[in-house]
Amino acid sequence: MTHLTDFLWKRPEWPSFYWSNSALTELLVQTRFIQGQLLALPSSFVHSYEMSDTKKHLYEDLLTASSADATALTDERLRGWQASLYPTGYAGVRKVRVGEFRDQNLLNLKTEFLPPELLKEEIPKYLTWWKEAPAALDPVLRSGLAFFWFYLLSPFEAGNLEIAAALAELSLQENEKTSLRYYDIAIQLEENRDEIERLMQASHQENGDITTWMQFYLQLYLEAVQASFAIADKDFSVERFWARHSELNLNARQRQILNSMLLGESEMTNRRYVELCETSRESAKRDLAELVKLGLLQIGNKKGRSVSYSLANLIKA
């Protein structure tokens, strides 16, 4: 008999997941619409996302994979990714098992994770699903399931969320058949770690219905793409500005500052100019005065050493 307090991996239906398509319809319509908009973006608007040095190794492998390589997901590749996250063998001050699946239970007062002796059976099931997932499965839902299932397994002592996020990204990349990234779902996942933990703890005691998770994941996907569009809008603004002002005879420092302000830096000071351009105060003062004279910048209300500059209203328009 199955008890309501049994954790998901203990239930007879494990690992069988399902969701309500009707509950996801509106979000799926939005994702398909926004995917069409993505296809209209030129490759010049691919964004470079900042990440720690330890994560760069993982994502270099991820983002340069061909579609054929992407399908060839193996436990060795998973272990290599995890090892790249912890090159010193430490997660902060805690020594962790690196490059190998965990050999002990994960400690969590609210959740009983899959015991390590069962990982030998469960990891191959996950890898088989990865290669043989139904072709009719929506690619964003496949990505959401790839994250959810792996994070539910949490086969490593540390780095499970990062690896699950990489798998979600890889799943999307495989479907899009390109290494160009216009958005970053992994950033959205890592920024919502607390909510993910709450949902995962609740899911451990469910019967395989992951509708709530899929709703959450689809929303994160939409937010990731919308954030990308916001960046692209700024990029387009910069491109339009220089197209309209191609005749301007500005030095490299002045162009750098204008680009920075067009991309969102609200104001500029002499000190900030010196920092960004690594130049002298006199050069900064002279450059800024020239930009004001040209009508590209306007002086704020503060005077003296506190004087600041913003884009002229004409430029903002």
Coordinates of C-alpha atoms in Angstrom, one line a residue:
M1 CA 0.0 0.0 0.0
T2 CA 1.3 3.5 -0.9
H3 CA 1.1 6.0 2.0
L4 CA 0.5 9.7 1.4
T5 CA 3.8 10.4 3.3
D6 CA 5.8 8.2 1.0
F7 CA 8.4 10.2 -1.1
L8 CA 8.0 10.1 -4.8
W9 CA 10.9 7.8 -5.5
K10 CA 9.4 5.2 -3.2
R11 CA 6.1 5.1 -5.1
P12 CA 5.2 2.3 -7.6
E13 CA 4.7 4.9 -10.4
W14 CA 8.3 6.2 -10.1
P15 CA 9.8 7.6 -12.3
S16 CA 6.5 8.5 -14.1
F17 CA 5.7 12.2 -14.4
Y18 CA 2.6 13.9 -15.8
W19 CA 1.0 17.3 -15.9
S20 CA -2.3 18.9 -17.0
N21 CA -2.0 20.2 -20.5
S22 CA -5.0 22.4 -20.1
A23 CA -3.4 24.1 -17.2
L24 CA -0.3 24.9 -19.3
T25 CA -2.1 25.9 -22.5
E26 CA -1.9 29.7 -22.1
L27 CA 1.8 29.6 -21.1
L28 CA 2.6 27.3 -24.0
V29 CA 0.9 29.6 -26.5
Q30 CA 3.1 32.5 -25.1
T31 CA 6.3 30.4 -25.3
R32 CA 5.6 29.5 -29.0
F33 CA 4.9 33.1 -29.9
I34 CA 8.0 34.3 -28.2
Q35 CA 10.1 31.6 -29.9
G36 CA 9.0 32.9 -33.2
Q37 CA 10.2 36.4 -32.2
L38 CA 13.6 34.8 -31.2
L39 CA 14.0 33.5 -34.7
A40 CA 13.8 37.1 -36.0
L41 CA 16.8 38.2 -34.0
P42 CA 20.1 38.5 -35.9
S43 CA 23.1 36.5 -34.6
S44 CA 24.8 39.9 -33.8
F45 CA 22.5 40.2 -30.8
V46 CA 23.7 37.0 -29.1
H47 CA 24.5 38.0 -25.5
S48 CA 27.5 37.3 -23.4
Y49 CA 26.5 36.3 -19.9
E50 CA 28.8 36.7 -17.1
M51 CA 29.6 33.7 -14.9
S52 CA 32.2 32.6 -12.5
D53 CA 35.5 31.0 -13.7
T54 CA 34.5 27.6 -12.4
K55 CA 31.2 27.6 -14.4
K56 CA 32.9 28.7 -17.6
H57 CA 34.4 25.2 -18.1
L58 CA 31.0 23.6 -17.9
Y59 CA 29.3 26.1 -20.2
E60 CA 32.1 26.0 -22.8
D61 CA 31.4 22.3 -23.2
L62 CA 27.7 23.0 -23.2
L63 CA 27.6 25.9 -25.7
T64 CA 30.1 24.4 -28.2
A65 CA 28.4 21.0 -28.4
S66 CA 27.0 20.0 -31.8
S67 CA 23.5 18.6 -31.9
A68 CA 25.0 15.1 -32.3
D69 CA 27.3 15.6 -29.3
A70 CA 24.4 17.0 -27.3
T71 CA 22.4 13.8 -27.6
A72 CA 25.4 11.7 -26.4
L73 CA 24.8 12.6 -22.7
T74 CA 26.7 10.1 -20.5
D75 CA 27.3 9.7 -16.8
E76 CA 31.0 10.4 -17.5
R77 CA 30.1 13.8 -19.0
L78 CA 27.9 14.6 -16.0
R79 CA 30.7 13.8 -13.7
G80 CA 33.1 15.9 -15.7
W81 CA 30.8 18.9 -15.5
Q82 CA 30.5 18.5 -11.7
A83 CA 34.2 18.3 -11.4
S84 CA 34.7 21.5 -13.4
L85 CA 32.5 23.3 -10.8
Y86 CA 34.8 22.4 -7.9
P87 CA 38.4 22.2 -9.2
T88 CA 39.8 22.5 -5.7
G89 CA 37.6 19.8 -4.3
Y90 CA 35.8 22.3 -2.0
A91 CA 32.4 24.0 -2.1
G92 CA 33.2 27.1 -0.1
V93 CA 34.9 25.7 3.0
R94 CA 33.3 22.3 2.7
K95 CA 35.2 19.4 1.1
V96 CA 33.0 17.6 -1.4
R97 CA 33.2 14.4 -3.5
V98 CA 34.2 15.6 -6.9
G99 CA 33.7 13.9 -10.3
E100 CA 31.8 11.0 -8.7
F101 CA 28.2 10.4 -7.7
R102 CA 27.5 10.7 -4.0
D103 CA 28.1 7.7 -1.8
Q104 CA 26.0 8.9 1.1
N105 CA 22.5 10.4 1.7
L106 CA 22.0 14.1 1.3
L107 CA 21.0 15.8 4.6
N108 CA 17.7 17.6 4.5
L109 CA 15.1 17.7 7.3
K110 CA 12.1 18.0 4.9
T111 CA 13.2 15.7 2.2
E112 CA 14.4 12.1 2.0
F113 CA 16.5 11.9 -1.2
L114 CA 17.1 8.9 -3.3
P115 CA 19.7 6.7 -1.5
P116 CA 23.1 6.5 -3.2
E117 CA 22.8 2.7 -3.9
L118 CA 19.9 3.3 -6.2
L119 CA 21.7 5.9 -8.3
K120 CA 23.3 3.1 -10.3
E121 CA 19.8 2.2 -11.5
E122 CA 18.3 5.6 -11.8
I123 CA 21.0 7.5 -13.7
P124 CA 20.8 5.1 -16.7
K125 CA 17.0 5.6 -16.7
Y126 CA 17.5 9.3 -17.0
L127 CA 20.1 9.0 -19.7
T128 CA 17.9 6.7 -21.7
W129 CA 15.0 9.1 -21.4
W130 CA 17.3 11.9 -22.6
K131 CA 18.1 10.0 -25.8
E132 CA 14.6 8.7 -26.4
A133 CA 12.2 11.4 -25.2
P134 CA 9.0 11.5 -27.3
A135 CA 9.4 13.6 -30.4
A136 CA 6.0 15.2 -29.8
L137 CA 7.0 16.5 -26.4
D138 CA 7.2 20.3 -26.4
P139 CA 10.9 21.3 -26.3
V140 CA 10.4 23.7 -23.4
L141 CA 8.5 21.1 -21.4
R142 CA 11.3 18.6 -22.2
S143 CA 13.8 21.1 -20.9
G144 CA 11.7 21.6 -17.7
L145 CA 11.4 17.9 -17.2
A146 CA 15.2 17.5 -17.8
F147 CA 15.9 19.9 -14.9
F148 CA 13.2 18.6 -12.6
W149 CA 14.1 14.9 -12.9
F150 CA 17.8 15.4 -12.5
Y151 CA 17.4 17.8 -9.6
L152 CA 15.1 15.3 -7.9
L153 CA 17.8 12.6 -8.3
S154 CA 20.5 15.1 -7.0
P155 CA 23.3 12.5 -7.7
F156 CA 26.2 14.7 -6.5
E157 CA 27.2 16.0 -3.1
A158 CA 27.3 19.5 -4.5
G159 CA 26.5 21.3 -7.8
N160 CA 23.2 19.5 -8.5
L161 CA 21.2 22.7 -9.3
E162 CA 24.0 24.0 -11.6
I163 CA 24.2 20.7 -13.5
A164 CA 20.4 20.5 -13.7
A165 CA 20.4 24.1 -15.1
A166 CA 23.0 23.1 -17.6
L167 CA 20.9 20.2 -18.7
A168 CA 17.9 22.4 -19.2
E169 CA 20.0 24.7 -21.3
L170 CA 21.4 21.8 -23.3
S171 CA 18.0 20.4 -23.9
L172 CA 16.9 23.8 -25.4
Q173 CA 20.1 24.1 -27.4
E174 CA 19.6 20.6 -28.9
N175 CA 16.1 21.5 -30.1
E176 CA 17.2 24.9 -31.5
K177 CA 20.2 23.2 -33.2
T178 CA 22.5 26.1 -32.6
S179 CA 25.2 27.0 -30.0
L180 CA 24.1 30.7 -30.3
R181 CA 22.4 31.7 -27.1
Y182 CA 19.9 34.6 -27.2
Y183 CA 18.8 34.1 -23.6
D184 CA 19.9 32.3 -20.5
I185 CA 17.5 30.0 -18.7
A186 CA 20.3 28.9 -16.3
I187 CA 20.5 32.4 -14.8
Q188 CA 16.8 32.4 -14.2
L189 CA 17.0 29.1 -12.5
E190 CA 19.9 30.0 -10.2
E191 CA 18.3 33.3 -9.3
N192 CA 15.1 31.5 -8.2
R193 CA 16.9 28.8 -6.1
D194 CA 14.8 29.3 -3.0
E195 CA 11.5 28.9 -4.9
I196 CA 12.9 25.9 -6.7
E197 CA 13.8 24.3 -3.4
R198 CA 10.3 24.9 -2.1
L199 CA 8.7 23.3 -5.2
M200 CA 11.1 20.4 -5.1
Q201 CA 10.4 19.6 -1.5
A202 CA 6.6 19.6 -2.2
S203 CA 7.1 17.4 -5.3
H204 CA 9.0 14.8 -3.2
Q205 CA 5.7 14.0 -1.6
E206 CA 3.5 14.2 -4.7
N207 CA 2.3 11.3 -6.9
G208 CA 4.2 12.4 -10.1
D209 CA 1.9 15.3 -11.0
I210 CA 4.4 18.2 -11.8
T211 CA 1.9 20.7 -13.3
T212 CA 2.9 23.3 -10.7
W213 CA 6.5 22.9 -11.6
M214 CA 5.9 23.1 -15.3
Q215 CA 3.9 26.3 -14.9
F216 CA 6.8 27.8 -12.9
Y217 CA 9.4 26.6 -15.4
L218 CA 7.4 28.0 -18.4
Q219 CA 7.2 31.4 -16.6
L220 CA 10.9 31.4 -16.0
Y221 CA 11.5 30.6 -19.7
L222 CA 9.4 33.6 -20.7
E223 CA 11.2 35.8 -18.3
A224 CA 14.6 34.7 -19.6
V225 CA 13.6 35.5 -23.2
Q226 CA 11.9 38.8 -22.3
A227 CA 15.1 39.8 -20.4
S228 CA 17.0 39.0 -23.6
F229 CA 14.6 41.2 -25.7
A230 CA 15.2 44.1 -23.2
I231 CA 18.9 43.8 -23.9
A232 CA 18.4 43.5 -27.6
D233 CA 16.2 46.7 -27.5
K234 CA 19.1 48.6 -26.0
D235 CA 21.5 47.1 -28.6
F236 CA 19.2 48.3 -31.4
S237 CA 19.1 51.7 -29.8
V238 CA 22.9 51.9 -29.9
E239 CA 23.0 50.8 -33.5
R240 CA 20.4 53.4 -34.5
F241 CA 22.2 56.1 -32.7
W242 CA 25.5 55.5 -34.5
A243 CA 23.7 55.2 -37.8
R244 CA 22.2 58.7 -37.3
H245 CA 25.5 60.2 -36.1
S246 CA 28.1 58.5 -38.4
E247 CA 29.6 61.9 -39.1
L248 CA 30.6 62.5 -35.5
N249 CA 34.4 62.8 -35.1
L250 CA 34.8 61.4 -31.6
N251 CA 37.7 59.7 -29.9
A252 CA 37.5 56.1 -28.7
R253 CA 36.9 57.2 -25.1
Q254 CA 33.9 59.3 -26.0
R255 CA 32.4 56.5 -28.0
Q256 CA 32.9 54.1 -25.1
I257 CA 31.1 56.4 -22.7
L258 CA 28.2 57.1 -25.0
N259 CA 27.8 53.4 -25.6
S260 CA 27.8 52.8 -21.9
M261 CA 25.2 55.5 -21.3
L262 CA 23.0 54.3 -24.2
L263 CA 23.1 50.8 -22.7
G264 CA 21.7 52.0 -19.4
E265 CA 24.3 53.9 -17.3
S266 CA 22.1 56.8 -16.2
E267 CA 24.7 59.4 -15.5
M268 CA 28.4 60.1 -15.9
T269 CA 30.8 62.0 -13.7
N270 CA 34.4 63.0 -14.2
R271 CA 35.5 60.4 -11.8
R272 CA 33.5 57.6 -13.4
Y273 CA 34.8 58.6 -16.8
V274 CA 38.4 58.3 -15.5
E275 CA 37.6 54.8 -14.1
L276 CA 36.0 53.5 -17.3
C277 CA 38.4 54.9 -19.8
E278 CA 41.6 54.7 -17.7
T279 CA 42.5 58.2 -18.6
S280 CA 43.5 61.4 -16.8
R281 CA 41.1 63.9 -15.1
E282 CA 42.0 66.6 -17.6
S283 CA 41.3 64.3 -20.5
A284 CA 38.0 63.3 -19.0
K285 CA 37.0 66.9 -18.3
R286 CA 37.9 68.0 -21.8
D287 CA 36.1 65.0 -23.4
L288 CA 32.9 65.6 -21.4
A289 CA 32.9 69.3 -22.2
E290 CA 33.1 68.5 -25.9
L291 CA 30.2 66.1 -25.7
V292 CA 28.1 68.8 -24.0
K293 CA 29.1 71.3 -26.7
L294 CA 28.0 68.8 -29.4
G295 CA 24.6 68.5 -27.7
L296 CA 25.1 64.8 -26.8
L297 CA 25.3 65.3 -23.1
Q298 CA 23.6 67.7 -20.7
I299 CA 24.9 68.9 -17.3
G300 CA 22.9 68.0 -14.2
N301 CA 21.9 70.4 -11.4
K302 CA 25.0 69.7 -9.2
K303 CA 28.0 71.9 -9.8
G304 CA 31.7 71.8 -8.9
R305 CA 33.3 68.4 -8.1
S306 CA 29.8 66.8 -7.9
V307 CA 28.8 67.8 -11.5
S308 CA 27.2 65.0 -13.4
Y309 CA 26.2 64.5 -17.0
S310 CA 23.3 62.6 -18.6
L311 CA 22.3 61.9 -22.2
A312 CA 20.7 64.9 -23.9
N313 CA 16.9 64.7 -24.3
L314 CA 17.3 64.6 -28.0
I315 CA 19.6 61.6 -27.8
K316 CA 17.1 59.7 -25.5
A317 CA 14.4 60.2 -28.0

